[in-house]
Coordinates of C-alpha atoms in Angstrom, one line a residue:
M1 CA 51.3 82.7 96.1
T2 CA 51.9 81.8 99.4
V3 CA 53.0 84.6 101.4
D4 CA 55.4 84.1 104.2
T5 CA 55.5 87.0 106.5
G6 CA 58.0 86.2 109.2
S7 CA 57.9 87.6 112.2
T8 CA 60.8 89.1 114.8
N9 CA 59.3 89.8 118.2
V10 CA 60.9 87.2 119.8
P11 CA 64.1 87.3 121.3
G12 CA 67.1 86.0 118.9
A13 CA 68.4 86.2 116.1
S14 CA 66.3 84.0 113.3
D15 CA 64.3 81.3 115.5
A16 CA 61.2 83.5 115.1
I17 CA 61.7 83.5 111.1
Q18 CA 58.1 81.3 109.7
H19 CA 57.9 79.9 106.2
P20 CA 55.1 78.8 104.5
P21 CA 54.8 75.1 103.9
G22 CA 57.3 73.6 101.0
Y23 CA 59.2 77.0 101.1
R24 CA 62.5 75.8 103.0
R25 CA 63.0 72.7 100.3
R26 CA 62.0 74.3 97.8
R27 CA 65.4 77.4 98.6
G28 CA 67.5 74.4 99.6
Q29 CA 67.2 72.7 96.0
N30 CA 67.5 76.6 94.5
W31 CA 70.8 77.5 96.9
F32 CA 72.3 73.7 96.6
F33 CA 72.5 73.7 92.8
L34 CA 73.3 77.5 92.8
G35 CA 76.2 76.6 94.9
L36 CA 77.4 73.9 92.8
T37 CA 77.7 76.0 89.9
Y38 CA 79.7 78.8 91.6
A39 CA 81.9 76.0 92.7
S40 CA 82.4 75.2 89.9
Y41 CA 84.0 78.2 88.9
Y42 CA 85.9 77.5 91.5
L43 CA 87.4 74.5 89.5
C44 CA 88.3 77.0 86.5
R45 CA 89.5 79.9 88.7
Y46 CA 91.8 77.3 91.7
N47 CA 93.1 75.8 89.1
L48 CA 96.5 77.7 88.7
S49 CA 98.3 77.7 92.2
P50 CA 98.3 73.5 91.9
I51 CA 100.4 73.6 89.1
A52 CA 102.2 76.7 89.8
N53 CA 106.2 75.3 89.8
E54 CA 105.4 73.2 86.4
L55 CA 104.2 76.6 84.5
K56 CA 107.0 78.0 86.2
A57 CA 109.6 75.1 85.1
D58 CA 108.2 74.2 81.8
L59 CA 107.7 78.2 80.5
N60 CA 110.7 79.1 82.4
F61 CA 109.0 82.0 84.1
T62 CA 110.0 84.0 87.1
N63 CA 107.9 84.2 90.5
A64 CA 106.9 87.6 89.1
Q65 CA 105.9 86.7 86.0
Y66 CA 103.6 84.0 87.8
G67 CA 102.2 86.6 89.7
A68 CA 101.2 88.5 86.5
I69 CA 99.1 86.1 85.0
N70 CA 97.4 85.8 88.6
S71 CA 97.7 90.1 88.8
G72 CA 95.8 90.1 85.5
R73 CA 92.6 87.8 86.3
D74 CA 92.7 89.3 89.8
G75 CA 92.5 93.1 88.4
A76 CA 90.1 91.7 86.0
Y77 CA 87.6 90.5 88.4
A78 CA 87.2 93.5 90.1
I79 CA 86.6 95.3 86.8
G80 CA 84.3 93.1 86.1
Q81 CA 82.9 93.6 89.5
M82 CA 81.9 97.0 89.5
I83 CA 80.5 96.6 86.0
N84 CA 78.8 93.6 85.8
G85 CA 77.5 93.8 89.2
L86 CA 75.2 97.0 88.2
F87 CA 74.7 95.0 84.7
T88 CA 73.1 91.8 87.3
D89 CA 70.7 93.9 88.9
R90 CA 68.9 94.3 85.3
V91 CA 69.2 90.7 83.6
G92 CA 69.0 88.6 86.7
G93 CA 70.9 86.1 89.1
K94 CA 70.3 83.2 86.8
R95 CA 71.0 84.6 83.3
A96 CA 74.4 86.7 84.7
M97 CA 75.8 83.0 86.6
T98 CA 75.0 81.5 82.8
I99 CA 77.2 84.0 80.7
G100 CA 80.1 83.8 83.3
A101 CA 80.0 79.6 83.3
I102 CA 80.2 79.8 79.4
G103 CA 83.3 82.6 79.2
T104 CA 85.2 80.8 81.8
I105 CA 84.2 77.5 79.7
I106 CA 86.0 78.8 76.5
L107 CA 88.7 81.2 78.0
N108 CA 90.2 78.0 80.0
L109 CA 90.5 75.8 76.8
V110 CA 92.0 78.8 75.1
F111 CA 94.4 79.3 77.9
G112 CA 95.5 75.2 78.3
M113 CA 95.8 75.4 74.2
T114 CA 98.3 78.4 74.5
T115 CA 100.5 76.6 76.7
W116 CA 101.2 73.7 74.0
T117 CA 102.1 76.4 71.4
A118 CA 105.6 78.3 71.1
I119 CA 104.5 82.3 70.6
S120 CA 107.2 84.4 71.2
F121 CA 104.9 86.5 73.5
M122 CA 103.6 83.5 76.1
L123 CA 103.3 85.4 79.2
P124 CA 101.5 88.4 77.7
A125 CA 99.0 86.2 76.3
L126 CA 98.2 84.3 79.0
V127 CA 98.0 86.8 81.2
L128 CA 95.3 88.3 78.0
I129 CA 93.9 85.2 78.4
R130 CA 93.6 84.9 82.1
A131 CA 92.8 89.1 83.0
A132 CA 89.6 88.2 80.3
D133 CA 88.7 85.0 82.3
G134 CA 88.9 87.4 85.5
Y135 CA 86.6 89.7 84.1
I136 CA 84.0 87.3 82.8
Q137 CA 84.0 85.4 86.0
A138 CA 83.0 88.5 87.9
F139 CA 79.4 87.8 86.3
G140 CA 79.5 84.5 89.0
A141 CA 79.8 86.2 92.3
P142 CA 77.1 89.1 92.0
G143 CA 74.3 86.5 90.2
M144 CA 74.9 84.3 92.9
I145 CA 74.1 87.2 95.4
K146 CA 71.3 88.4 93.5
I147 CA 69.3 85.7 93.8
N148 CA 69.6 84.6 97.5
T149 CA 68.8 87.9 98.4
A150 CA 65.6 87.7 97.2
W151 CA 65.4 84.1 99.2
F152 CA 67.0 84.8 102.4
R153 CA 65.3 87.7 104.6
R154 CA 68.4 89.5 106.7
R155 CA 68.6 87.9 110.0
E156 CA 69.0 84.3 108.3
R157 CA 71.9 85.4 105.7
G158 CA 74.7 85.0 108.1
A159 CA 74.2 81.4 108.5
F160 CA 73.3 81.1 104.8
A161 CA 76.8 82.7 104.1
G162 CA 78.2 80.1 105.6
I163 CA 76.9 77.1 104.3
F164 CA 77.2 78.7 100.8
G165 CA 80.9 78.9 101.9
M166 CA 81.0 75.2 102.4
M167 CA 79.9 74.2 98.9
I168 CA 81.8 77.0 97.2
N169 CA 84.6 75.6 98.7
L170 CA 84.1 72.4 96.2
G171 CA 85.6 73.8 94.0
A172 CA 88.8 75.0 95.9
I173 CA 89.2 71.0 97.0
G174 CA 88.2 70.0 93.6
A175 CA 91.0 71.5 91.9
G176 CA 93.5 70.7 94.5
Q177 CA 92.8 67.1 94.8
L178 CA 92.8 67.5 90.2
G179 CA 96.6 68.9 90.6
G180 CA 96.9 65.9 92.8
I181 CA 95.5 62.9 90.6
L182 CA 97.3 64.9 87.7
A183 CA 101.1 64.3 89.4
T184 CA 100.9 60.5 90.6
G185 CA 97.5 59.4 88.3
M186 CA 95.3 57.2 90.0
T187 CA 92.9 53.7 90.1
I188 CA 89.8 53.6 90.8
T189 CA 88.2 49.7 91.1
I190 CA 84.2 49.4 90.6
I191 CA 83.3 45.8 91.5
A192 CA 85.4 44.0 89.2
T193 CA 86.4 46.2 87.0
T194 CA 89.7 48.4 87.7
L195 CA 90.5 51.8 85.7
T196 CA 93.5 53.0 85.8
I197 CA 94.0 57.0 85.2
P198 CA 97.6 57.6 84.5
K199 CA 99.7 60.5 85.3
L200 CA 98.4 63.6 83.0
D201 CA 100.1 66.9 81.8
W202 CA 99.6 69.9 84.3
R203 CA 98.1 71.4 81.4
Y204 CA 95.1 69.2 81.5
M205 CA 94.2 71.3 84.6
F206 CA 92.7 73.3 82.1
F207 CA 90.6 70.8 80.0
I208 CA 89.1 69.3 82.6
P209 CA 87.0 71.8 84.5
P210 CA 85.4 73.5 82.0
V211 CA 83.8 70.1 81.5
I212 CA 82.2 70.1 85.1
V213 CA 81.4 73.5 84.6
A214 CA 79.6 72.6 81.5
V215 CA 77.2 70.0 82.9
I216 CA 76.5 72.0 85.9
V217 CA 75.0 75.4 84.2
V218 CA 73.3 73.3 82.5
L219 CA 71.2 71.8 85.7
M220 CA 72.0 75.1 87.1
N221 CA 69.3 76.9 84.8
I222 CA 66.8 73.4 84.8
F223 CA 66.4 74.2 88.6
V224 CA 67.5 77.3 89.4
K225 CA 64.8 80.5 90.0
N226 CA 65.5 84.4 90.0
N227 CA 63.3 84.5 93.3
P228 CA 60.5 83.1 95.3
E229 CA 57.8 84.5 93.0
E230 CA 59.1 82.5 90.1
A231 CA 58.2 79.2 92.4
G232 CA 55.1 81.0 93.7
F233 CA 56.2 82.3 96.9
E234 CA 56.6 85.7 98.4
V235 CA 58.9 87.0 101.0
E236 CA 58.6 89.7 102.7
H237 CA 61.7 91.5 103.4
D238 CA 62.2 93.9 106.6
E239 CA 64.6 96.1 105.2
E240 CA 62.7 96.8 101.9
P241 CA 58.5 96.7 102.9
D242 CA 58.5 97.2 98.8
S243 CA 54.9 96.1 97.0
N244 CA 56.8 95.7 94.0
P245 CA 60.4 94.1 95.4
N246 CA 61.5 92.6 92.1
E247 CA 61.5 96.3 90.5
K248 CA 64.2 96.8 87.4
I249 CA 65.6 100.5 88.8
R250 CA 67.6 102.7 86.6
L251 CA 71.6 101.7 86.9
R252 CA 72.2 105.1 87.4
D253 CA 69.9 105.3 90.0
V254 CA 71.6 101.9 91.7
W255 CA 74.6 103.4 91.7
R256 CA 74.2 106.8 92.8
K257 CA 72.4 104.6 95.9
I258 CA 75.1 102.8 96.9
A259 CA 78.1 104.4 96.2
S260 CA 77.0 107.6 98.8
N261 CA 76.5 104.8 101.6
R262 CA 79.7 105.6 103.6
I263 CA 79.0 102.3 105.1
V264 CA 79.5 100.1 101.5
W265 CA 82.8 101.6 101.0
L266 CA 84.4 100.8 105.1
V267 CA 83.3 97.5 104.3
A268 CA 84.7 97.5 100.8
A269 CA 88.3 98.4 102.0
A270 CA 88.2 95.9 104.9
Y271 CA 87.6 93.4 102.5
F272 CA 90.7 95.0 100.3
C273 CA 92.5 93.6 103.4
T274 CA 90.9 90.0 103.2
G275 CA 91.9 90.1 99.3
F276 CA 95.4 90.7 99.7
V277 CA 95.9 87.5 102.4
R278 CA 93.5 85.3 100.7
R279 CA 95.0 85.2 97.8
A280 CA 98.6 85.9 98.9
I281 CA 98.4 82.2 100.6
E282 CA 96.1 80.7 97.6
S283 CA 98.4 81.7 94.9
W284 CA 101.7 81.3 96.8
Y285 CA 100.9 78.1 99.0
A286 CA 102.7 75.7 96.4
V287 CA 106.0 77.9 95.8
Y288 CA 106.2 78.0 99.5
L289 CA 106.0 74.4 100.0
Q290 CA 108.1 73.4 97.4
D291 CA 111.0 76.9 98.1
A292 CA 110.9 76.1 101.9
W293 CA 110.3 72.6 102.5
G294 CA 111.0 70.7 99.0
A295 CA 107.4 69.2 99.2
D296 CA 105.9 68.9 95.7
R297 CA 102.4 67.9 94.9
T298 CA 103.1 63.9 95.9
S299 CA 103.5 65.1 99.5
G300 CA 101.5 65.2 102.3
L301 CA 101.8 68.9 103.1
Y302 CA 100.8 69.6 99.8
L303 CA 97.5 67.3 100.3
A304 CA 97.1 69.2 103.8
F305 CA 96.6 72.9 102.3
V306 CA 94.5 70.9 99.4
W307 CA 91.7 69.8 102.4
G308 CA 93.0 72.3 104.9
L309 CA 92.7 75.3 103.3
P310 CA 88.6 74.8 102.1
V311 CA 87.8 72.7 105.4
T312 CA 88.8 75.5 107.3
A313 CA 87.2 78.2 105.6
V314 CA 83.7 76.1 105.7
I315 CA 83.7 75.8 109.6
G316 CA 85.2 79.3 109.8
S317 CA 82.3 80.5 107.4
M318 CA 79.8 78.6 108.9
A319 CA 81.0 79.7 112.6
S320 CA 81.1 83.4 111.8
G321 CA 77.5 83.9 110.0
F322 CA 76.0 81.4 112.3
I323 CA 77.4 83.8 115.5
S324 CA 76.9 86.6 113.8
D325 CA 73.1 85.8 113.0
L326 CA 72.4 84.5 116.8
W327 CA 74.6 86.6 119.1
F328 CA 74.8 89.6 117.5
K329 CA 71.5 90.1 115.8
G330 CA 72.4 90.6 112.3
R331 CA 75.3 92.6 112.7
R332 CA 78.4 92.1 110.6
A333 CA 81.6 94.5 112.6
P334 CA 81.8 92.6 115.7
V335 CA 83.0 89.6 114.3
A336 CA 84.8 90.6 111.3
A337 CA 86.8 92.9 114.2
T338 CA 87.6 89.8 116.0
L339 CA 88.4 88.2 113.0
Y340 CA 91.0 90.1 111.4
L341 CA 92.4 90.8 114.7
A342 CA 92.9 86.7 115.2
Q343 CA 94.4 86.7 111.3
T344 CA 96.6 89.7 112.6
I345 CA 98.3 87.3 115.8
L346 CA 98.8 84.6 113.8
T347 CA 100.7 86.3 110.9
F348 CA 102.9 87.5 114.1
V349 CA 103.2 83.8 115.1
A350 CA 103.9 82.4 111.7
L351 CA 106.4 85.2 111.2
M352 CA 108.5 83.9 114.0
L353 CA 108.4 80.6 113.3
P354 CA 111.7 78.9 111.2
H355 CA 111.0 78.2 108.4
H356 CA 112.9 75.3 107.9
G357 CA 114.5 72.6 109.4
G358 CA 112.8 68.9 110.7
H359 CA 109.4 67.2 109.5
T360 CA 107.7 68.9 112.6
T361 CA 108.3 72.2 112.1
A362 CA 106.9 72.2 108.8
W363 CA 103.8 70.3 109.6
I364 CA 103.3 73.2 112.6
A365 CA 103.9 76.1 109.9
V366 CA 101.7 74.7 107.5
S367 CA 98.3 74.5 110.6
I368 CA 99.1 78.2 111.0
I369 CA 99.5 79.3 107.9
I370 CA 95.6 77.0 107.1
L371 CA 94.3 78.9 110.0
I372 CA 95.4 82.7 108.8
S373 CA 93.4 81.5 106.1
M374 CA 90.5 80.4 107.9
M375 CA 90.6 83.6 109.8
C376 CA 90.6 85.7 106.1
N377 CA 88.1 83.3 104.6
S378 CA 85.7 83.5 107.3
T379 CA 85.4 87.9 106.6
H380 CA 85.2 86.6 103.1
S381 CA 82.2 84.8 103.5
I382 CA 81.1 87.2 106.2
L383 CA 81.6 90.7 104.3
G384 CA 81.3 89.6 100.9
T385 CA 78.4 87.9 101.0
A386 CA 75.9 88.6 103.9
A387 CA 76.9 92.6 104.8
A388 CA 76.5 92.5 100.8
M389 CA 72.9 91.2 100.7
D390 CA 72.4 93.1 103.8
L391 CA 73.4 96.8 102.3
G392 CA 72.3 96.3 99.2
G393 CA 68.8 94.2 99.1
R394 CA 66.8 92.2 96.4
K395 CA 67.0 95.4 94.1
M396 CA 70.2 96.6 94.5
A397 CA 72.2 93.4 96.2
G398 CA 74.2 92.8 92.8
C399 CA 75.7 96.8 92.6
S400 CA 76.5 96.5 96.1
S401 CA 78.3 93.0 96.1
G402 CA 80.0 94.2 93.0
I403 CA 81.1 97.3 94.6
I404 CA 82.5 95.4 98.0
D405 CA 83.7 92.7 95.9
S406 CA 85.9 94.3 93.4
F407 CA 88.0 96.0 96.6
Q408 CA 89.0 92.4 97.5
Y409 CA 90.7 91.4 94.7
Y410 CA 92.1 95.3 94.3
G411 CA 94.1 93.8 97.3
A412 CA 94.9 90.3 95.2
L413 CA 96.1 92.3 92.6
L414 CA 98.7 93.7 94.6
S415 CA 99.4 89.7 95.7
G416 CA 100.2 88.4 92.8
Y417 CA 102.5 90.3 90.9
G418 CA 103.6 92.4 93.8
L419 CA 104.7 89.8 95.5
G420 CA 106.3 87.6 93.3
A421 CA 108.7 90.5 91.9
L422 CA 109.6 91.4 96.0
F423 CA 110.2 87.4 96.6
D424 CA 112.3 87.6 93.0
H425 CA 114.3 90.5 94.6
F426 CA 115.2 89.4 98.0
A427 CA 116.0 86.4 96.1
K428 CA 118.7 88.0 94.1
S429 CA 119.5 89.9 97.4
S430 CA 120.3 86.9 98.9
A431 CA 122.5 85.4 95.9
S432 CA 124.8 89.0 95.8
T433 CA 125.9 88.6 99.4
S434 CA 125.9 85.0 100.8
G435 CA 125.6 82.6 97.9
P436 CA 122.9 80.8 96.1
A437 CA 119.5 81.5 97.4
V438 CA 117.7 78.3 99.1
G439 CA 114.2 78.5 96.9
T440 CA 113.2 82.0 95.9
L441 CA 110.3 82.6 98.3
S442 CA 111.0 84.4 101.2
P443 CA 108.3 83.5 104.7
T444 CA 109.6 86.5 106.0
I445 CA 108.2 88.8 102.8
W446 CA 105.6 86.5 102.6
F447 CA 104.2 87.1 106.4
G448 CA 105.7 90.8 106.8
C449 CA 103.3 91.6 104.0
M450 CA 100.5 90.0 105.7
I451 CA 100.4 91.8 108.8
P452 CA 99.1 95.3 108.0
F453 CA 96.2 94.4 106.1
G454 CA 95.5 92.2 109.1
L455 CA 95.9 95.1 111.4
A456 CA 94.1 97.9 108.9
G457 CA 91.1 95.2 109.0
T458 CA 91.0 95.0 112.5
L459 CA 90.6 98.9 112.8
L460 CA 87.8 99.2 110.0
M461 CA 85.3 96.7 110.9
G462 CA 86.8 97.6 114.8
Y463 CA 85.4 101.7 114.0
L464 CA 82.3 100.1 112.5
W465 CA 81.4 98.5 115.7
L466 CA 82.0 100.9 117.7
K467 CA 80.5 103.6 115.8
H468 CA 76.9 102.6 115.2
G469 CA 76.9 99.9 118.5
K470 CA 73.6 98.4 119.1
S471 CA 71.6 100.0 116.1
G472 CA 71.5 97.1 114.2
M473 CA 72.0 99.2 110.5
A474 CA 72.7 97.9 107.6
G475 CA 76.1 96.4 106.8
T476 CA 77.3 97.1 110.6

């Protein structure tokens, strides 16, 4: 067994960390297949938003009913994070991610087949199926974080969180691109052969992603190791000088240790704010395009969201992670507070913009929304991944991740049915006072609801930043 002792005596965040020969290459293989697996989860998670308008039209759903499907998934995901995070610390990260993958494959297929039926209880059925899918997918994040906490030392985790954000956003790009292909069809030329993919029904968004997940999860089980010891290495973590880092701790002891840490709950509260804004954009951008600008899945504005949201999320995640590691020596709160403040300012700008008019105005509005998303996806990475790893360590990372990530989805819960009901109410009020409403999504309500969460996140992370100064306490 090769031992990695790593030194931290040289100034700087991570330049003094040394690894034995072969370690980085083996770790890179690990997180590549792990990242690919979590990206495939996103294919089955982000496949509803691109076809929101078609689903609403074909099934005769209101905004509130469409939002209820999202809220069902997000609420169950939040509960699943709390429970599954504990179990992940017992069963191991790879097994947890496999359970989640198999579950989401089955439930996406069931969702798609259900929408082709004529059952009288369509909405409750879809909410229930999507909720079950949310719960089972909640094995994914704790599993991923559990494994990578063992492979990355504390002062490498911010940069890792950014790089890993790049991997998982491949799933978001894939889901958006697939939505566009289904709407328009596609022609592929291979040497002298032309392959034509016809326009397909929106329901195929729930049949194609599960096939991809099935292939990738097999590769993950072949190539991923739960910890360095399984691959013949050993890593000494500064915050855990224990002689047996892979010791299994009783569930109640894990819960007591993590839940008694005040910093965990402050980070979780900030992550609640991230969850609302992040999902408010992800769940409603296609509806916004249709209602405000008359743009569908074949438009350039839709393509801008499909690529802009994940690409800027990658840039923001990587930059915030490296800045946290290199400039703040592994501290997360200073970077997160700055991001929340920038997000709030951008949301105020978006609120002031006219969301009607010409082509140029539409592109300006979409660009600012993408920048808002970039800010909250950066806090998503630095708090949900890096801070959770710091707070839990390799023994309790699953539980720490579960608590923190669950709060993100309690926030997301409000952005589904809650925003949908507000949009419907506002549209009815507008119709009763000034004739038929133009569209049903109100940009004023949309952005106005995001602003308080940006302010709250700024205050919470600003408090941790100032309270703990340069102490370097985990999670701050």
